[in-house]
PDB file of C-alpha atoms in Angstrom:
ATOM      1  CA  UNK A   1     137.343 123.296-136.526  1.00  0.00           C
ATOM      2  CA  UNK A   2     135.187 124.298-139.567  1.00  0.00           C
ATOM      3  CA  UNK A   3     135.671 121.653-142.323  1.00  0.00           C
ATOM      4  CA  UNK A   4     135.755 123.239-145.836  1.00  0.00           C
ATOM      5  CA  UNK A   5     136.438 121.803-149.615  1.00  0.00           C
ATOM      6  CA  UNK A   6     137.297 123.526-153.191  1.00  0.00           C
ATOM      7  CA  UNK A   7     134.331 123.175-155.315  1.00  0.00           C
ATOM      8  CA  UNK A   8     136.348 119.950-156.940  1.00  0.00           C
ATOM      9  CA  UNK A   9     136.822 117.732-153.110  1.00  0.00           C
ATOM     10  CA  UNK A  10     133.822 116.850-151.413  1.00  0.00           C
ATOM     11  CA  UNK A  11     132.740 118.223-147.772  1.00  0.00           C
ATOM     12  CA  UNK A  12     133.136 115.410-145.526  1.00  0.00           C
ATOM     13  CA  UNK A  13     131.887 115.463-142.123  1.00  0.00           C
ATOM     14  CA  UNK A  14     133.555 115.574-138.848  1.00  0.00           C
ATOM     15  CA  UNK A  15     133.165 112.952-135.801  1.00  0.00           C
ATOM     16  CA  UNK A  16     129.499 111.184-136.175  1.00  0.00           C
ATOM     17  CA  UNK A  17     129.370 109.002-133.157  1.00  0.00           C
ATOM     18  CA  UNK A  18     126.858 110.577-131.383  1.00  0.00           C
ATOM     19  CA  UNK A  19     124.814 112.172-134.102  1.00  0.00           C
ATOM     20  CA  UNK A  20     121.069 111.657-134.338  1.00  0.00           C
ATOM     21  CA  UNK A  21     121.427 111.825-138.306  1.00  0.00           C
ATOM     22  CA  UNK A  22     124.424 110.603-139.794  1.00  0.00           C
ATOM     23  CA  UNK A  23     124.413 111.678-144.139  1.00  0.00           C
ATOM     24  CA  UNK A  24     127.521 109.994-145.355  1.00  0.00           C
ATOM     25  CA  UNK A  25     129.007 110.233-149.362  1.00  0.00           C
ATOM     26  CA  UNK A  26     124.467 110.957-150.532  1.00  0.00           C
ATOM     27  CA  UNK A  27     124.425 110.824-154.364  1.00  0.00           C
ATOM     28  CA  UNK A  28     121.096 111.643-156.122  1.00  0.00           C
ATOM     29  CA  UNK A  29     120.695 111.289-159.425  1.00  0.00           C
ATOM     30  CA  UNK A  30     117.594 111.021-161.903  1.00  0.00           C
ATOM     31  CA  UNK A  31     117.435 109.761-165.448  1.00  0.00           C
ATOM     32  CA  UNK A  32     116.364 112.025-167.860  1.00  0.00           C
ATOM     33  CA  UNK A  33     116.192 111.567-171.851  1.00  0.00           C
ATOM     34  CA  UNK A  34     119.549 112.809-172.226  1.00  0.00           C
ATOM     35  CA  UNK A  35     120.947 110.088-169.413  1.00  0.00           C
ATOM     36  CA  UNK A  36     121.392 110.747-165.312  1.00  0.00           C
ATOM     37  CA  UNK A  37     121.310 114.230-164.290  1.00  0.00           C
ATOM     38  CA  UNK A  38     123.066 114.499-160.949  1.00  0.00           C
ATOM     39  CA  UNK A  39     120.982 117.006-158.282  1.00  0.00           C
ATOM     40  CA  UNK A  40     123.681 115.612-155.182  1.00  0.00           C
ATOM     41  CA  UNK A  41     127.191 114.637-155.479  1.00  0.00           C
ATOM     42  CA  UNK A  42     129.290 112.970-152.218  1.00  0.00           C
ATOM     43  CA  UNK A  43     126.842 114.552-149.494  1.00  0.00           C
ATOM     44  CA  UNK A  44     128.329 113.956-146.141  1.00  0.00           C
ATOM     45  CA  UNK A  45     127.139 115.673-143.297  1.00  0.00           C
ATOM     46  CA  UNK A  46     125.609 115.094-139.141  1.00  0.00           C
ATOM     47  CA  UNK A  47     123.072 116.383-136.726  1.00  0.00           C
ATOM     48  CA  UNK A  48     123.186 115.853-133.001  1.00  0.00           C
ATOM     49  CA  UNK A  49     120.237 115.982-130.693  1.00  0.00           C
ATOM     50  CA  UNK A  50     119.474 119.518-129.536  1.00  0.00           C
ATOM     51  CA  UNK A  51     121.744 120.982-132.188  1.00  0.00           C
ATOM     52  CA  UNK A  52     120.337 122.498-135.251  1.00  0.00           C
ATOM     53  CA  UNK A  53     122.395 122.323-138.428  1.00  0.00           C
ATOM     54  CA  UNK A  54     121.533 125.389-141.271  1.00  0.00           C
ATOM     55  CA  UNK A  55     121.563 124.093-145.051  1.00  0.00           C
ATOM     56  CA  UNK A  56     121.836 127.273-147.254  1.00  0.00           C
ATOM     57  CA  UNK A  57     122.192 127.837-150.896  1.00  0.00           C
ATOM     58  CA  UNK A  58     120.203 129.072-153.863  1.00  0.00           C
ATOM     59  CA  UNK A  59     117.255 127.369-155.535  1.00  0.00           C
ATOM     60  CA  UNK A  60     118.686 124.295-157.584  1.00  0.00           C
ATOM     61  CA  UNK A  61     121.741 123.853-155.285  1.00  0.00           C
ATOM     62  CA  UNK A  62     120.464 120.460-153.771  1.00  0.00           C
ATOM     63  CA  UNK A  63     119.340 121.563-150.537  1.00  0.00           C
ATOM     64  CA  UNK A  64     115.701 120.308-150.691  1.00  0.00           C
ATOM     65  CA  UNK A  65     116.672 116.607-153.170  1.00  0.00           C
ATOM     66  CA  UNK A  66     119.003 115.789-149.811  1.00  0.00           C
ATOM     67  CA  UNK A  67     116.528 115.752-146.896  1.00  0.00           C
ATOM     68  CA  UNK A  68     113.708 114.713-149.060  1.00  0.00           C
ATOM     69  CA  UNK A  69     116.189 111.732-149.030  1.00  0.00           C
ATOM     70  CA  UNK A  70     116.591 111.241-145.338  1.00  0.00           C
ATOM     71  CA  UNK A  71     112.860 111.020-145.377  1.00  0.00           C
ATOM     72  CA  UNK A  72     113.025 108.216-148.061  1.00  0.00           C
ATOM     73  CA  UNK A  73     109.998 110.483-149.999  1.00  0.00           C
ATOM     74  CA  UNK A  74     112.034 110.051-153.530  1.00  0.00           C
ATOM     75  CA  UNK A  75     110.337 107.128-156.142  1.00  0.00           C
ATOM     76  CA  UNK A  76     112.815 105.163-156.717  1.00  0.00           C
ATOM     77  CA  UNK A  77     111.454 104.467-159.970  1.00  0.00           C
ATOM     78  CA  UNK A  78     113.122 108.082-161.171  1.00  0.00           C
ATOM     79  CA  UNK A  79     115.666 108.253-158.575  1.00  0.00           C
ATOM     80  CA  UNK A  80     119.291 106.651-158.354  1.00  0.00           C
ATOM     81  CA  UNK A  81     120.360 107.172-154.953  1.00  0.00           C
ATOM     82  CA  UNK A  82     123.370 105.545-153.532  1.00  0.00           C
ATOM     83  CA  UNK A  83     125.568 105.981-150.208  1.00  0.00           C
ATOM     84  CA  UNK A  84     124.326 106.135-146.466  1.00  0.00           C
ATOM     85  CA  UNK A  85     121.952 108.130-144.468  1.00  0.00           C
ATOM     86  CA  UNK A  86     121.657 106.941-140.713  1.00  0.00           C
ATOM     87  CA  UNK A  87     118.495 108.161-138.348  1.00  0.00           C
ATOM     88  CA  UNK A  88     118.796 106.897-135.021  1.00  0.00           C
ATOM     89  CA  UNK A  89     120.916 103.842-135.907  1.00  0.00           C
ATOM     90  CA  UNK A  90     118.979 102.732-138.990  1.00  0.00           C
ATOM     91  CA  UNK A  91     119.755 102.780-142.644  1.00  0.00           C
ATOM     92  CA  UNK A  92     117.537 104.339-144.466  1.00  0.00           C
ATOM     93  CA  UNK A  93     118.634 103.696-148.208  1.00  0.00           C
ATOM     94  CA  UNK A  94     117.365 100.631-149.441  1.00  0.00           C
ATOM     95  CA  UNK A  95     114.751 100.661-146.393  1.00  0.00           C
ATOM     96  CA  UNK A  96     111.170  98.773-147.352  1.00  0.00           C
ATOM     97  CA  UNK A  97     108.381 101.620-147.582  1.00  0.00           C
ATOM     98  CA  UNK A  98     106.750  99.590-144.429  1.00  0.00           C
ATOM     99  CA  UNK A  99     109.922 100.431-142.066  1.00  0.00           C
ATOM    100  CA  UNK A 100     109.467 104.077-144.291  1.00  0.00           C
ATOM    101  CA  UNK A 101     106.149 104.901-142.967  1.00  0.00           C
ATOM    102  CA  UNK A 102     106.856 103.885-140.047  1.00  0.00           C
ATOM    103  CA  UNK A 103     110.395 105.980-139.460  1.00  0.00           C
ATOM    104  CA  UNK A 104     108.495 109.295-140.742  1.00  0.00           C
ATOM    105  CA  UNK A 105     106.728 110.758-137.817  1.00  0.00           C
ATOM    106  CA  UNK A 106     107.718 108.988-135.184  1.00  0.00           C
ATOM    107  CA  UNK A 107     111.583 109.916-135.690  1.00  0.00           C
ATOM    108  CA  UNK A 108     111.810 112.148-138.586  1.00  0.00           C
ATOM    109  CA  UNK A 109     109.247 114.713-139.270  1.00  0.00           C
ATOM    110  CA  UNK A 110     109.509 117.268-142.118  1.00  0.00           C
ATOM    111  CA  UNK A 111     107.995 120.902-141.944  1.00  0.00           C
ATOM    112  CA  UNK A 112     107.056 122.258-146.009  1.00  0.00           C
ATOM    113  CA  UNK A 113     107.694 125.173-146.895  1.00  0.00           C
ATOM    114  CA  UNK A 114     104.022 125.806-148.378  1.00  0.00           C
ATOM    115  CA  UNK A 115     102.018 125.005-145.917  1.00  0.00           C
ATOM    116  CA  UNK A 116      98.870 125.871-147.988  1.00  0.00           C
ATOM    117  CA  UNK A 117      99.664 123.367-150.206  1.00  0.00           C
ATOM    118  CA  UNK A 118     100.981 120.449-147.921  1.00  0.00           C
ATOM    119  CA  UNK A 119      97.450 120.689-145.782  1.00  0.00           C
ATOM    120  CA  UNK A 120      94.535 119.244-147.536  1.00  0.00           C
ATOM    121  CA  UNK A 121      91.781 122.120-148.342  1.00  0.00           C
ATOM    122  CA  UNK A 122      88.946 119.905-148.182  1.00  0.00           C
ATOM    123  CA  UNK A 123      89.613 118.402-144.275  1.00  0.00           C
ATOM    124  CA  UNK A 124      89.407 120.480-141.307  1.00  0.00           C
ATOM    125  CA  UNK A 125      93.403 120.730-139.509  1.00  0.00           C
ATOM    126  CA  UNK A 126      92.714 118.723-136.728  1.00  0.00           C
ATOM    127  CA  UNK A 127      91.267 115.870-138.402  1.00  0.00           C
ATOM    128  CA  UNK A 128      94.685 116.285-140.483  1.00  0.00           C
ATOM    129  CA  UNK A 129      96.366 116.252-136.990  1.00  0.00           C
ATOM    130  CA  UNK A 130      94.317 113.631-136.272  1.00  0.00           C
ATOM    131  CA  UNK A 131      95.161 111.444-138.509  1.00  0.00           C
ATOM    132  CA  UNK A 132      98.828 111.940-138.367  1.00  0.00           C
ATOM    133  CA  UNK A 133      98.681 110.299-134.659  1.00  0.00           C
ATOM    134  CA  UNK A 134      96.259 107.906-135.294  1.00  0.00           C
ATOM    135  CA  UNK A 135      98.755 106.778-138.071  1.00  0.00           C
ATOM    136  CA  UNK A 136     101.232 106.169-135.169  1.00  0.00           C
ATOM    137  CA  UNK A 137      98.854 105.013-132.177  1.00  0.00           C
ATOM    138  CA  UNK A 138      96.669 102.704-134.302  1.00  0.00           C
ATOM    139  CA  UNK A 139      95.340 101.559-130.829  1.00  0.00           C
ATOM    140  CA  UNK A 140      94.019 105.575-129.662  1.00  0.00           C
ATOM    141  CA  UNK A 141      90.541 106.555-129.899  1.00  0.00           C
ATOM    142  CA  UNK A 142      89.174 109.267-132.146  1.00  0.00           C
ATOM    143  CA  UNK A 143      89.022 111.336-129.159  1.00  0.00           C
ATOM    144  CA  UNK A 144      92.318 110.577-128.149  1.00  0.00           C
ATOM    145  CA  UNK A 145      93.751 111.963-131.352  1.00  0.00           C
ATOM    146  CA  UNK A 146      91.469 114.930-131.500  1.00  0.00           C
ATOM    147  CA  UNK A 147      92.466 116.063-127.757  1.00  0.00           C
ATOM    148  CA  UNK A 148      95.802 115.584-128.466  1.00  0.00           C
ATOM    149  CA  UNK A 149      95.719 117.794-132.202  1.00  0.00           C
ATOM    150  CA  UNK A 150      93.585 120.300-129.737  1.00  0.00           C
ATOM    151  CA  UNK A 151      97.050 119.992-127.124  1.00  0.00           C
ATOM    152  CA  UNK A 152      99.674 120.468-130.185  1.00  0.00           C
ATOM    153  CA  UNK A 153      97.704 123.584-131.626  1.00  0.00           C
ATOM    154  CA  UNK A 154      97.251 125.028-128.105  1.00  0.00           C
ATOM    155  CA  UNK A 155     101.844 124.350-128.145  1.00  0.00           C
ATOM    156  CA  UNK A 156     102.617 126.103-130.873  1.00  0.00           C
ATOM    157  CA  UNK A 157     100.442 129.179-129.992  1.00  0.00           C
ATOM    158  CA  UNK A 158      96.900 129.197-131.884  1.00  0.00           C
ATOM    159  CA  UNK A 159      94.496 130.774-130.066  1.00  0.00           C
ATOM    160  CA  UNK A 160      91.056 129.394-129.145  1.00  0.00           C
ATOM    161  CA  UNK A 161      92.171 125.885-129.864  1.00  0.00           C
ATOM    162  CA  UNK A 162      89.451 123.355-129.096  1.00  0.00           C
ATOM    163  CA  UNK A 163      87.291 125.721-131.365  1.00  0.00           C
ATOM    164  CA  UNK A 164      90.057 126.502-134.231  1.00  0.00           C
ATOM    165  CA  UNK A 165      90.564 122.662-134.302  1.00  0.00           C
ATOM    166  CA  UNK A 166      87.571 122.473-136.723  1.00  0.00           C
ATOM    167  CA  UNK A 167      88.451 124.868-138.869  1.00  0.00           C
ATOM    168  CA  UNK A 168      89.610 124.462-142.367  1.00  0.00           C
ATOM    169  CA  UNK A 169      93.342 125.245-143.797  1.00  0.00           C
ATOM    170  CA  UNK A 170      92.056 128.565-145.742  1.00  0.00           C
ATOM    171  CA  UNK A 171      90.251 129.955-142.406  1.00  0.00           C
ATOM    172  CA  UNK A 172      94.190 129.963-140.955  1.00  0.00           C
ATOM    173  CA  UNK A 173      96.497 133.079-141.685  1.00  0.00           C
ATOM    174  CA  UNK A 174      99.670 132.452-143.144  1.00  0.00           C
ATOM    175  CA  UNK A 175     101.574 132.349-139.771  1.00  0.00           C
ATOM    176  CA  UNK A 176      98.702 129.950-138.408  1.00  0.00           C
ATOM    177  CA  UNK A 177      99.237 127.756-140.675  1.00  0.00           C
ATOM    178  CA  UNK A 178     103.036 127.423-140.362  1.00  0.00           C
ATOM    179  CA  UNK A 179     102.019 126.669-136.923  1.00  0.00           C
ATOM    180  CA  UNK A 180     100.007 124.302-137.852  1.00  0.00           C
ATOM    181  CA  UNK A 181     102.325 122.386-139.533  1.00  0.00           C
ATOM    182  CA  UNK A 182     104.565 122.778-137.059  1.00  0.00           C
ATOM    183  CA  UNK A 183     102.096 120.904-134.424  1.00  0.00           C
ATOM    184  CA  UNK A 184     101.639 118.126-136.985  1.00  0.00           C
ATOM    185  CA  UNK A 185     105.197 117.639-137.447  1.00  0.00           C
ATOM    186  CA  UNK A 186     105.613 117.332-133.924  1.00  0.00           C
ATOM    187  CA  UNK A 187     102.186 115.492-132.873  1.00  0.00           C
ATOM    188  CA  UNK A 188     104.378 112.145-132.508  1.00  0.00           C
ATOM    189  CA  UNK A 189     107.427 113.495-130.622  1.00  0.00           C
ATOM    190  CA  UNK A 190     109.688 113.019-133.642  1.00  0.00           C
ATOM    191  CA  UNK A 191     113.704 113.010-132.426  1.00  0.00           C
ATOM    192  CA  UNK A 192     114.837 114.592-136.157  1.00  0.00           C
ATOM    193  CA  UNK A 193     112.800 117.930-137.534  1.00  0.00           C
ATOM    194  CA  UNK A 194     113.546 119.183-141.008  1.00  0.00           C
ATOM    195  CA  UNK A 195     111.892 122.732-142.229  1.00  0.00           C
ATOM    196  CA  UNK A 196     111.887 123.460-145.378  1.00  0.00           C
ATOM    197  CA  UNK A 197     112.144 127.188-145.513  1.00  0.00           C
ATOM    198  CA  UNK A 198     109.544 127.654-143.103  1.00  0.00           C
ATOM    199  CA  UNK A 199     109.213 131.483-142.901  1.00  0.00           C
ATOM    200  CA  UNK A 200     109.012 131.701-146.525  1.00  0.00           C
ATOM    201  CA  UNK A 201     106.150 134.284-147.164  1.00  0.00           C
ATOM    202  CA  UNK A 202     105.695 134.934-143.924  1.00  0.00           C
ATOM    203  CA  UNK A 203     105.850 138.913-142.900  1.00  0.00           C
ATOM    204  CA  UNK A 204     108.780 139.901-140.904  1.00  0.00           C
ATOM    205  CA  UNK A 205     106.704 139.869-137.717  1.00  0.00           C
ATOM    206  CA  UNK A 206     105.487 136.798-137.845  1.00  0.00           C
ATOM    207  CA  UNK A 207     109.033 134.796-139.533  1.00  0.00           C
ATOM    208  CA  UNK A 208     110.089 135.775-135.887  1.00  0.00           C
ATOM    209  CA  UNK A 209     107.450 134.128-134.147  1.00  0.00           C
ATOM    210  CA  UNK A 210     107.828 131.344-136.398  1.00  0.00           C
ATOM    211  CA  UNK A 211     111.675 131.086-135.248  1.00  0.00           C
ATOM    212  CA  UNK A 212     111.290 131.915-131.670  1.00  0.00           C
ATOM    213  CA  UNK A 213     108.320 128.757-131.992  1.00  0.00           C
ATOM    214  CA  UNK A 214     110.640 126.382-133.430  1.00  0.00           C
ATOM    215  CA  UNK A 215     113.580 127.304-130.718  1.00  0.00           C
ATOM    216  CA  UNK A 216     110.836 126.597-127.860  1.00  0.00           C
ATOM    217  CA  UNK A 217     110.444 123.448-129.054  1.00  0.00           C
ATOM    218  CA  UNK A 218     113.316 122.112-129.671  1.00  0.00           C
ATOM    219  CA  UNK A 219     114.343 123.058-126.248  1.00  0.00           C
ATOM    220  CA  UNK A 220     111.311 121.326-124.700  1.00  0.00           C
ATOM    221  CA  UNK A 221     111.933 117.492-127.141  1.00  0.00           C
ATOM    222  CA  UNK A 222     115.309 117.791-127.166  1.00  0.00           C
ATOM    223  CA  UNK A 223     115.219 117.362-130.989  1.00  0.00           C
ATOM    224  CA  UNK A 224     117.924 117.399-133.849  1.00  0.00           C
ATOM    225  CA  UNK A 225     117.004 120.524-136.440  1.00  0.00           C
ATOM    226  CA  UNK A 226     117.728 120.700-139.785  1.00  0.00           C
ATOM    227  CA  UNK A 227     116.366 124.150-141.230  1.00  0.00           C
ATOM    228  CA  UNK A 228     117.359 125.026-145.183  1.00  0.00           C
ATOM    229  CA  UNK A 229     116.720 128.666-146.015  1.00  0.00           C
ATOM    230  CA  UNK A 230     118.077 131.596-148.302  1.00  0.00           C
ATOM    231  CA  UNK A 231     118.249 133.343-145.534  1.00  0.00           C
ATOM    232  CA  UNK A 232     122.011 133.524-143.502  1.00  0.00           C
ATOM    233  CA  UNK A 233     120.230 135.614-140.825  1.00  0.00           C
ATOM    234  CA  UNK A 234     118.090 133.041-139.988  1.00  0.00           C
ATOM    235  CA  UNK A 235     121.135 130.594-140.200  1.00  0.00           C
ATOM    236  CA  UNK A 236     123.051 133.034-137.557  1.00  0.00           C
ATOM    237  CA  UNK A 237     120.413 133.207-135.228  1.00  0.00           C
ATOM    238  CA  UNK A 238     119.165 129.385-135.008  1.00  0.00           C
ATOM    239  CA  UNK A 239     121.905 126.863-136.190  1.00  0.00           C
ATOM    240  CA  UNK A 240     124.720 125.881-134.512  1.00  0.00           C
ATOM    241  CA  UNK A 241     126.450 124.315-137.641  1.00  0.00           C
ATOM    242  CA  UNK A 242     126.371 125.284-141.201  1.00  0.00           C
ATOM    243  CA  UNK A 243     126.240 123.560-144.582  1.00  0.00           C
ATOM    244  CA  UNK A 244     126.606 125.356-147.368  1.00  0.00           C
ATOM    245  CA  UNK A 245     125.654 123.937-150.920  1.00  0.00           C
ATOM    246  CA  UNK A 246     126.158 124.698-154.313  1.00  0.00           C
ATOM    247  CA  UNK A 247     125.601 123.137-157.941  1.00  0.00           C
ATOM    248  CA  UNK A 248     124.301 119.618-155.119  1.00  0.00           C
ATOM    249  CA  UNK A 249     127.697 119.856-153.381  1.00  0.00           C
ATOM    250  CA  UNK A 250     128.957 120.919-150.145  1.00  0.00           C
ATOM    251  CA  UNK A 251     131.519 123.554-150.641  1.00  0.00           C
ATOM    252  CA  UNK A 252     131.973 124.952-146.772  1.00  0.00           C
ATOM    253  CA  UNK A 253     130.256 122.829-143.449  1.00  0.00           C
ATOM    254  CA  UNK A 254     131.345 124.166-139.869  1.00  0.00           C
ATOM    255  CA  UNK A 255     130.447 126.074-136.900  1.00  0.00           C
ATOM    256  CA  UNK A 256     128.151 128.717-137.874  1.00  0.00           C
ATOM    257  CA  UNK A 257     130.055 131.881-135.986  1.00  0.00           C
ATOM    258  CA  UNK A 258     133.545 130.152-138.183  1.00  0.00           C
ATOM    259  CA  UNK A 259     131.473 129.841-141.579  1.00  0.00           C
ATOM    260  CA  UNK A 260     130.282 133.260-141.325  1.00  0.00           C
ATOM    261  CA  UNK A 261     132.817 135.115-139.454  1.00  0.00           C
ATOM    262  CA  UNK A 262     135.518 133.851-141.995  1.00  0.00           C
ATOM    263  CA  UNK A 263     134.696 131.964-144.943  1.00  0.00           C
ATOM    264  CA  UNK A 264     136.782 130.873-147.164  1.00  0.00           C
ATOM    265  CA  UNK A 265     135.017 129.701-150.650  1.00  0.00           C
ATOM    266  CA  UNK A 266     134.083 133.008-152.703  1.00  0.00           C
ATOM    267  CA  UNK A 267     130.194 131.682-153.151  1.00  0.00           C
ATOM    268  CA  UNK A 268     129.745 131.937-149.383  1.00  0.00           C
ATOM    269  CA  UNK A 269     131.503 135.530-149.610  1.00  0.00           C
ATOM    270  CA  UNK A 270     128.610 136.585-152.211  1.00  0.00           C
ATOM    271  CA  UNK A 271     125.941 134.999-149.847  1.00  0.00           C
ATOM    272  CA  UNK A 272     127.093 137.278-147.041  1.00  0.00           C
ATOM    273  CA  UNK A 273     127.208 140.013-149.370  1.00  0.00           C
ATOM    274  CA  UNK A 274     123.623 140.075-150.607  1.00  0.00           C
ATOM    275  CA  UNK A 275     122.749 141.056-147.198  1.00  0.00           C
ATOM    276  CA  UNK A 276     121.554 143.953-147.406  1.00  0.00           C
ATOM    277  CA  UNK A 277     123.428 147.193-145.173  1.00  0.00           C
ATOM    278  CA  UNK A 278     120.893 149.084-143.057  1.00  0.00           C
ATOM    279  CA  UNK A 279     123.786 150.720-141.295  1.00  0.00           C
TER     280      UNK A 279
END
């Protein structure tokens, strides 16, 4: 059954014992100079493998602060975060940056929403690629990692890899470099991928591609998806479970087809509303 809260009773979530990613009671805070401002309140939510959850909400409703937090990626010199988040059996709050480092990539991988601005302009892509297995395979040659940022390129659909492999960030169109990211976020077989809205400014055309890419994959590593977007079409057609957040709280978290067949908090009804009506 959907589980579902009044904006004043946290979301909790359902039965976790064979979730990938277990998010249980997150709080975020960070001090400011009038005293903590809270971005996450009593966060509770899990992702099996293979199953993709869908975190929607507008901009400043928490979505982003949370699974920045599963990645550990918050200084904790200007963040306050307390409860638990479990990957794969190990807690991540209070983990040393060593055990960190070595979680992201080779369990959880995270897919920006810029991709522009999360590849470096002044390296080619596949030395980026590169370097994000030699990272994890300290022990692989150069050539190793190159033929294997050549393999994840030629995955996820850019043509003429072994050539576009030396090209820089700004040679790549929009979509390529989604794709991009995409290969380096999966270049160490990662069991958890988050994407940040990862068809945003991305033509119609090509967000499909882009969707279509990330189903593929999944399907071939078995993976646990987390994808947070504006966008409850893209929620419909990917997830299989739903969180939806507002003001850093959960207000509804369910089966997709229950969430938006029947919701039952009026914030969710003026999500579904905003769609627009072709008919």
């Amino acid at each position: 059954p959907a589980r579902k809260a009044d904006m004043t009773s946290p979301v909790t979530g359902g039965d976790a014992g064979d979730a990938f990613l277990t998010v249980d009671d997150l709080t975020v805070r960070f001090p400011t100079e009038d005293g903590l401002v809270t971005a996450v309140s009593n966060l509770s939510y899990s992702v099996e493998l293979g199953k993709t959850l869908g975190i929607v909400g507008e901009s400043g409703s928490g979505k982003s602060v949370s699974t920045l937090a599963v990645l550990g990626l918050h200084d904790r010199r200007s963040s306050r975060i307390t409860g638990s988040i479990r990957v794969g059996g190990t807690e991540v709050v209070g983990l040393s940056e060593e055990r960190l480092r070595d979680l992201r990539g080779n369990q959880v991988a995270m897919i920006f929403q810029d991709a522009l601005a999360a590849l470096h302009p002044f390296y080619k892509v596949g030395s980026q690629l590169s370097e994000a297995y030699l990272v994890h395979h300290p022990s692989a040659s150069k050539r190793d990692a190159r033929r294997k940022a050549v393999e994840m390129l030629d995955r996820v659909g850019i043509p003429q890899p072994d050539a576009r492999v030396d090209d820089f960030p700004h040679q790549f169109s929009g979509g390529m470099r989604q794709r991009a990211m995409i290969a380096m976020g999966l270049i160490n077989d990662p069991s958890l991928l988050i994407a940040d809205e990862p068809t945003t400014a991305l033509d119609v055309t090509v967000q499909a591609q882009i969707l279509d890419l990330l189903n593929d994959l999944q399907r071939e590593f078995n993976s646990a998806v987390i994808i947070i977007t504006h966008d409850l079409g893209v929620i419909a057609e990917m997830a299989n479970d739903v969180l939806v957040m507002y003001a850093g709280r959960a207000v509804e978290y369910g089966p997709v087809k229950e969430i938006l067949t029947h919701p039952d908090m009026p914030y969710t009804w003026g999500l579904l509303s905003s769609i627009p009506d072709v008919t």
